[in-house]
PDB file of C-alpha atoms in Angstrom:
ATOM      1  CA  MET A   1      23.422  30.333   8.095  1.00 58.00           C
ATOM      2  CA  LYS A   2      21.733  31.822   5.341  1.00 76.00           C
ATOM      3  CA  ARG A   3      18.820  30.915   3.185  1.00 91.00           C
ATOM      4  CA  ILE A   4      19.721  30.207  -0.402  1.00 93.00           C
ATOM      5  CA  LEU A   5      17.717  30.005  -3.484  1.00 94.00           C
ATOM      6  CA  ILE A   6      19.395  28.077  -6.207  1.00 95.00           C
ATOM      7  CA  THR A   7      18.054  28.600  -9.778  1.00 95.00           C
ATOM      8  CA  GLY A   8      19.007  27.813 -13.213  1.00 93.00           C
ATOM      9  CA  LEU A   9      18.044  25.797 -16.606  1.00 91.00           C
ATOM     10  CA  PRO A  10      16.593  22.562 -16.538  1.00 89.00           C
ATOM     11  CA  GLY A  11      19.383  20.138 -16.455  1.00 88.00           C
ATOM     12  CA  VAL A  12      22.261  22.306 -15.406  1.00 93.00           C
ATOM     13  CA  GLY A  13      22.557  20.088 -11.977  1.00 93.00           C
ATOM     14  CA  LYS A  14      20.580  22.056  -9.442  1.00 94.00           C
ATOM     15  CA  THR A  15      19.282  18.766  -8.003  1.00 94.00           C
ATOM     16  CA  THR A  16      22.960  17.012  -8.148  1.00 93.00           C
ATOM     17  CA  LEU A  17      24.352  20.464  -6.290  1.00 94.00           C
ATOM     18  CA  ILE A  18      21.842  20.195  -3.340  1.00 94.00           C
ATOM     19  CA  LYS A  19      22.481  16.381  -2.979  1.00 93.00           C
ATOM     20  CA  LYS A  20      26.299  17.205  -2.808  1.00 93.00           C
ATOM     21  CA  ILE A  21      25.505  19.833  -0.423  1.00 92.00           C
ATOM     22  CA  ALA A  22      23.137  17.814   2.109  1.00 92.00           C
ATOM     23  CA  SER A  23      25.381  14.966   2.023  1.00 92.00           C
ATOM     24  CA  LYS A  24      28.587  17.040   2.989  1.00 92.00           C
ATOM     25  CA  LEU A  25      26.672  19.010   5.821  1.00 90.00           C
ATOM     26  CA  ASN A  26      25.293  15.749   7.096  1.00 88.00           C
ATOM     27  CA  SER A  27      28.835  14.363   7.193  1.00 89.00           C
ATOM     28  CA  GLU A  28      29.585  17.311   9.249  1.00 87.00           C
ATOM     29  CA  GLY A  29      26.923  16.898  11.743  1.00 86.00           C
ATOM     30  CA  ILE A  30      24.256  19.215  10.552  1.00 85.00           C
ATOM     31  CA  THR A  31      20.939  17.973  10.001  1.00 85.00           C
ATOM     32  CA  CYS A  32      19.570  18.223   6.753  1.00 88.00           C
ATOM     33  CA  ASN A  33      15.688  17.368   5.960  1.00 91.00           C
ATOM     34  CA  GLY A  34      13.607  17.981   3.056  1.00 94.00           C
ATOM     35  CA  PHE A  35      13.527  16.071  -0.405  1.00 96.00           C
ATOM     36  CA  TYR A  36      14.848  16.258  -4.041  1.00 96.00           C
ATOM     37  CA  THR A  37      13.029  15.580  -7.551  1.00 94.00           C
ATOM     38  CA  GLU A  38      14.357  12.604  -9.345  1.00 94.00           C
ATOM     39  CA  GLU A  39      13.844  12.055 -13.192  1.00 93.00           C
ATOM     40  CA  ILE A  40      12.654   8.482 -13.909  1.00 94.00           C
ATOM     41  CA  ARG A  41      14.008   6.885 -17.154  1.00 93.00           C
ATOM     42  CA  GLN A  42      12.766   3.785 -18.914  1.00 92.00           C
ATOM     43  CA  ASN A  43      14.804   2.608 -21.696  1.00 94.00           C
ATOM     44  CA  ASN A  44      16.657   6.047 -21.698  1.00 92.00           C
ATOM     45  CA  ILE A  45      13.314   7.956 -22.172  1.00 91.00           C
ATOM     46  CA  ARG A  46      12.214  10.321 -19.260  1.00 91.00           C
ATOM     47  CA  ILE A  47       8.714   8.948 -18.136  1.00 93.00           C
ATOM     48  CA  GLY A  48       8.180  10.911 -15.126  1.00 94.00           C
ATOM     49  CA  PHE A  49       9.493  12.502 -11.904  1.00 95.00           C
ATOM     50  CA  ASP A  50       9.730  10.979  -8.022  1.00 96.00           C
ATOM     51  CA  ILE A  51       9.850  13.002  -5.154  1.00 96.00           C
ATOM     52  CA  VAL A  52      12.781  11.508  -2.957  1.00 96.00           C
ATOM     53  CA  THR A  53      13.233  12.430   0.718  1.00 94.00           C
ATOM     54  CA  LEU A  54      16.790  12.926   2.286  1.00 92.00           C
ATOM     55  CA  ASP A  55      16.151   9.812   4.190  1.00 90.00           C
ATOM     56  CA  GLY A  56      15.238   7.858   1.233  1.00 92.00           C
ATOM     57  CA  ASN A  57      11.563   7.601   1.058  1.00 96.00           C
ATOM     58  CA  ARG A  58      10.046   8.003  -2.343  1.00 96.00           C
ATOM     59  CA  ALA A  59       6.850   8.413  -4.130  1.00 96.00           C
ATOM     60  CA  PRO A  60       5.648   9.389  -7.683  1.00 95.00           C
ATOM     61  CA  LEU A  61       5.700  13.184  -8.678  1.00 96.00           C
ATOM     62  CA  ALA A  62       4.335  12.776 -12.030  1.00 94.00           C
ATOM     63  CA  ARG A  63       4.262  10.338 -15.006  1.00 92.00           C
ATOM     64  CA  LYS A  64       3.747  10.542 -18.572  1.00 89.00           C
ATOM     65  CA  SER A  65       1.371   7.341 -18.771  1.00 68.00           C
ATOM     66  CA  LEU A  66      -2.302   8.048 -17.738  1.00 59.00           C
ATOM     67  CA  PRO A  67      -3.900   5.277 -16.070  1.00 55.00           C
ATOM     68  CA  THR A  68      -7.631   5.291 -16.889  1.00 58.00           C
ATOM     69  CA  SER A  69      -8.323   5.811 -13.173  1.00 51.00           C
ATOM     70  CA  ASP A  70      -6.413   9.062 -13.292  1.00 60.00           C
ATOM     71  CA  GLN A  71      -8.248  10.741 -15.805  1.00 69.00           C
ATOM     72  CA  ARG A  72      -9.027  13.644 -12.951  1.00 78.00           C
ATOM     73  CA  LEU A  73      -5.464  14.422 -12.173  1.00 83.00           C
ATOM     74  CA  PRO A  74      -3.814  17.561 -13.275  1.00 87.00           C
ATOM     75  CA  ARG A  75      -1.460  17.809 -16.005  1.00 86.00           C
ATOM     76  CA  VAL A  76       1.835  19.639 -16.592  1.00 88.00           C
ATOM     77  CA  GLY A  77       2.497  19.446 -20.380  1.00 85.00           C
ATOM     78  CA  GLN A  78       2.599  15.640 -21.035  1.00 86.00           C
ATOM     79  CA  TYR A  79       2.823  14.709 -17.479  1.00 90.00           C
ATOM     80  CA  VAL A  80       0.101  13.439 -14.955  1.00 91.00           C
ATOM     81  CA  VAL A  81       1.009  14.880 -11.465  1.00 93.00           C
ATOM     82  CA  TYR A  82       0.023  12.976  -8.516  1.00 94.00           C
ATOM     83  CA  ILE A  83      -0.523  15.807  -5.701  1.00 95.00           C
ATOM     84  CA  ASP A  84      -1.822  13.352  -2.947  1.00 94.00           C
ATOM     85  CA  GLU A  85       1.400  11.311  -3.130  1.00 95.00           C
ATOM     86  CA  PHE A  86       3.711  14.340  -3.366  1.00 96.00           C
ATOM     87  CA  GLU A  87       1.660  15.933  -0.383  1.00 96.00           C
ATOM     88  CA  LYS A  88       2.019  12.615   1.848  1.00 96.00           C
ATOM     89  CA  LEU A  89       5.810  13.093   1.556  1.00 95.00           C
ATOM     90  CA  ALA A  90       6.636  16.489   1.278  1.00 94.00           C
ATOM     91  CA  LEU A  91       4.299  18.270   3.575  1.00 94.00           C
ATOM     92  CA  PRO A  92       5.636  16.749   6.934  1.00 93.00           C
ATOM     93  CA  LEU A  93       8.932  17.702   6.075  1.00 91.00           C
ATOM     94  CA  ILE A  94       8.069  21.349   5.373  1.00 89.00           C
ATOM     95  CA  GLU A  95       5.528  21.742   8.312  1.00 87.00           C
ATOM     96  CA  ASN A  96       8.268  20.131  10.543  1.00 81.00           C
ATOM     97  CA  PRO A  97      11.526  21.607   9.468  1.00 77.00           C
ATOM     98  CA  PRO A  98      14.665  20.952  11.355  1.00 69.00           C
ATOM     99  CA  SER A  99      14.939  22.985  14.427  1.00 70.00           C
ATOM    100  CA  CYS A 100      18.702  23.730  13.918  1.00 68.00           C
ATOM    101  CA  GLY A 101      19.668  22.127  10.539  1.00 80.00           C
ATOM    102  CA  LEU A 102      18.602  22.917   7.002  1.00 89.00           C
ATOM    103  CA  LEU A 103      15.422  22.486   5.042  1.00 92.00           C
ATOM    104  CA  ILE A 104      16.052  21.379   1.572  1.00 94.00           C
ATOM    105  CA  ILE A 105      13.252  21.909  -1.081  1.00 95.00           C
ATOM    106  CA  ASP A 106      14.106  20.732  -4.642  1.00 94.00           C
ATOM    107  CA  GLU A 107      12.053  22.224  -6.435  1.00 91.00           C
ATOM    108  CA  ILE A 108       9.568  24.936  -6.112  1.00 94.00           C
ATOM    109  CA  GLY A 109       8.170  24.561  -9.564  1.00 92.00           C
ATOM    110  CA  LYS A 110       4.984  24.222 -11.764  1.00 92.00           C
ATOM    111  CA  MET A 111       4.366  20.595 -10.666  1.00 93.00           C
ATOM    112  CA  GLU A 112       4.672  21.050  -6.912  1.00 94.00           C
ATOM    113  CA  LEU A 113       2.800  24.120  -7.028  1.00 93.00           C
ATOM    114  CA  LEU A 114      -0.296  22.504  -8.157  1.00 93.00           C
ATOM    115  CA  SER A 115      -0.558  21.741  -4.564  1.00 95.00           C
ATOM    116  CA  LYS A 116      -2.391  24.597  -2.627  1.00 95.00           C
ATOM    117  CA  LYS A 117      -1.205  23.021   0.424  1.00 96.00           C
ATOM    118  CA  PHE A 118       2.613  23.031  -0.464  1.00 95.00           C
ATOM    119  CA  MET A 119       2.040  26.611  -1.536  1.00 94.00           C
ATOM    120  CA  LYS A 120       0.595  27.589   1.850  1.00 94.00           C
ATOM    121  CA  ALA A 121       3.536  25.519   3.466  1.00 94.00           C
ATOM    122  CA  ILE A 122       6.203  27.612   1.545  1.00 93.00           C
ATOM    123  CA  MET A 123       4.636  30.918   2.146  1.00 92.00           C
ATOM    124  CA  THR A 124       4.618  29.933   6.086  1.00 91.00           C
ATOM    125  CA  ILE A 125       8.569  28.986   5.686  1.00 88.00           C
ATOM    126  CA  ILE A 126       8.968  32.464   3.875  1.00 87.00           C
ATOM    127  CA  GLU A 127       7.586  34.326   6.985  1.00 88.00           C
ATOM    128  CA  ASN A 128       9.274  32.206   9.205  1.00 86.00           C
ATOM    129  CA  LYS A 129      12.837  33.877   9.299  1.00 85.00           C
ATOM    130  CA  SER A 130      14.378  31.181  11.804  1.00 85.00           C
ATOM    131  CA  VAL A 131      13.991  28.391   9.382  1.00 87.00           C
ATOM    132  CA  LYS A 132      17.184  27.811   7.433  1.00 90.00           C
ATOM    133  CA  VAL A 133      16.355  26.897   3.771  1.00 93.00           C
ATOM    134  CA  MET A 134      18.120  25.928   0.513  1.00 94.00           C
ATOM    135  CA  ALA A 135      15.809  25.531  -2.079  1.00 95.00           C
ATOM    136  CA  THR A 136      15.513  25.320  -6.140  1.00 95.00           C
ATOM    137  CA  VAL A 137      13.234  27.328  -8.548  1.00 95.00           C
ATOM    138  CA  PRO A 138      13.198  27.238 -12.364  1.00 92.00           C
ATOM    139  CA  GLU A 139      15.123  29.962 -14.014  1.00 91.00           C
ATOM    140  CA  LYS A 140      11.816  30.898 -16.126  1.00 88.00           C
ATOM    141  CA  SER A 141       8.750  31.132 -14.019  1.00 85.00           C
ATOM    142  CA  ASN A 142       5.527  33.126 -14.334  1.00 85.00           C
ATOM    143  CA  CYS A 143       4.505  31.880 -10.900  1.00 86.00           C
ATOM    144  CA  SER A 144       4.034  34.982  -8.523  1.00 88.00           C
ATOM    145  CA  LEU A 145       5.554  32.963  -5.605  1.00 89.00           C
ATOM    146  CA  VAL A 146       8.748  31.842  -7.471  1.00 91.00           C
ATOM    147  CA  GLN A 147       9.092  35.449  -8.315  1.00 91.00           C
ATOM    148  CA  GLN A 148       8.329  36.521  -4.514  1.00 90.00           C
ATOM    149  CA  LEU A 149      11.066  33.781  -3.673  1.00 91.00           C
ATOM    150  CA  LYS A 150      13.529  35.306  -6.105  1.00 92.00           C
ATOM    151  CA  GLN A 151      13.090  38.768  -4.900  1.00 90.00           C
ATOM    152  CA  ASP A 152      13.139  38.051  -1.367  1.00 89.00           C
ATOM    153  CA  LYS A 153      16.329  39.902   0.509  1.00 89.00           C
ATOM    154  CA  GLU A 154      16.189  36.924   3.010  1.00 89.00           C
ATOM    155  CA  PHE A 155      17.359  34.431   0.234  1.00 91.00           C
ATOM    156  CA  GLU A 156      20.829  34.708  -1.688  1.00 91.00           C
ATOM    157  CA  LEU A 157      19.823  33.865  -4.926  1.00 93.00           C
ATOM    158  CA  ILE A 158      22.505  32.049  -6.768  1.00 93.00           C
ATOM    159  CA  THR A 159      22.062  30.964 -10.630  1.00 94.00           C
ATOM    160  CA  LEU A 160      23.584  27.909 -11.509  1.00 94.00           C
ATOM    161  CA  THR A 161      25.171  27.287 -14.994  1.00 93.00           C
ATOM    162  CA  ALA A 162      27.248  24.894 -16.827  1.00 91.00           C
ATOM    163  CA  ARG A 163      30.246  27.164 -16.094  1.00 92.00           C
ATOM    164  CA  ASN A 164      30.007  27.792 -12.716  1.00 92.00           C
ATOM    165  CA  ARG A 165      28.517  24.450 -11.405  1.00 86.00           C
ATOM    166  CA  ASN A 166      31.706  22.993 -10.231  1.00 87.00           C
ATOM    167  CA  ASP A 167      32.778  25.863  -8.174  1.00 89.00           C
ATOM    168  CA  LEU A 168      29.376  26.538  -6.300  1.00 91.00           C
ATOM    169  CA  GLU A 169      29.271  23.844  -3.816  1.00 89.00           C
ATOM    170  CA  GLU A 170      32.141  25.244  -1.583  1.00 87.00           C
ATOM    171  CA  VAL A 171      30.727  28.855  -2.116  1.00 86.00           C
ATOM    172  CA  ILE A 172      27.297  27.503  -0.802  1.00 89.00           C
ATOM    173  CA  LEU A 173      28.570  25.482   1.915  1.00 87.00           C
ATOM    174  CA  LYS A 174      30.558  28.384   3.010  1.00 83.00           C
ATOM    175  CA  ASN A 175      27.485  30.636   2.974  1.00 78.00           C
ATOM    176  CA  LEU A 176      25.600  27.911   4.834  1.00 75.00           C
ATOM    177  CA  VAL A 177      27.636  27.580   8.028  1.00 67.00           C
TER     178      VAL A 177
END
């Protein structure tokens, strides 16, 4: 099983693709563990993002609204990022990856990388070649860790586009098993 890194523009379908692949692998008896990031909308307007584990646990990652008590929390653009909630849910999954299955990380992006603990856990995963990983990263990023991942020969870098998104599920599944 290879290590896969999926990149693409926002909204192209990276999260949808990894959810489909995880579902397919689980139905074939291959253990998948990890998380994905889900957009939260209210009245058809995006108000933030949640982190959702593959077994259905959920926590806020970021929100537009800023409660008075959250004045010290970091921001990415118009979003307040809830690092503590993110770490509580994501870190145990990354620090204890499935021994014979697949670790799914959606995504290794600006908000997630505000967590130094998350960044350290990702670096540990990169070094541990025995961990099978499928992760998503933004297509455009100045982050050195994202650039390192994109250049790592252990990862097959796949760019998802509107043209190829319907064909990549099978291609990736063949590469993973």
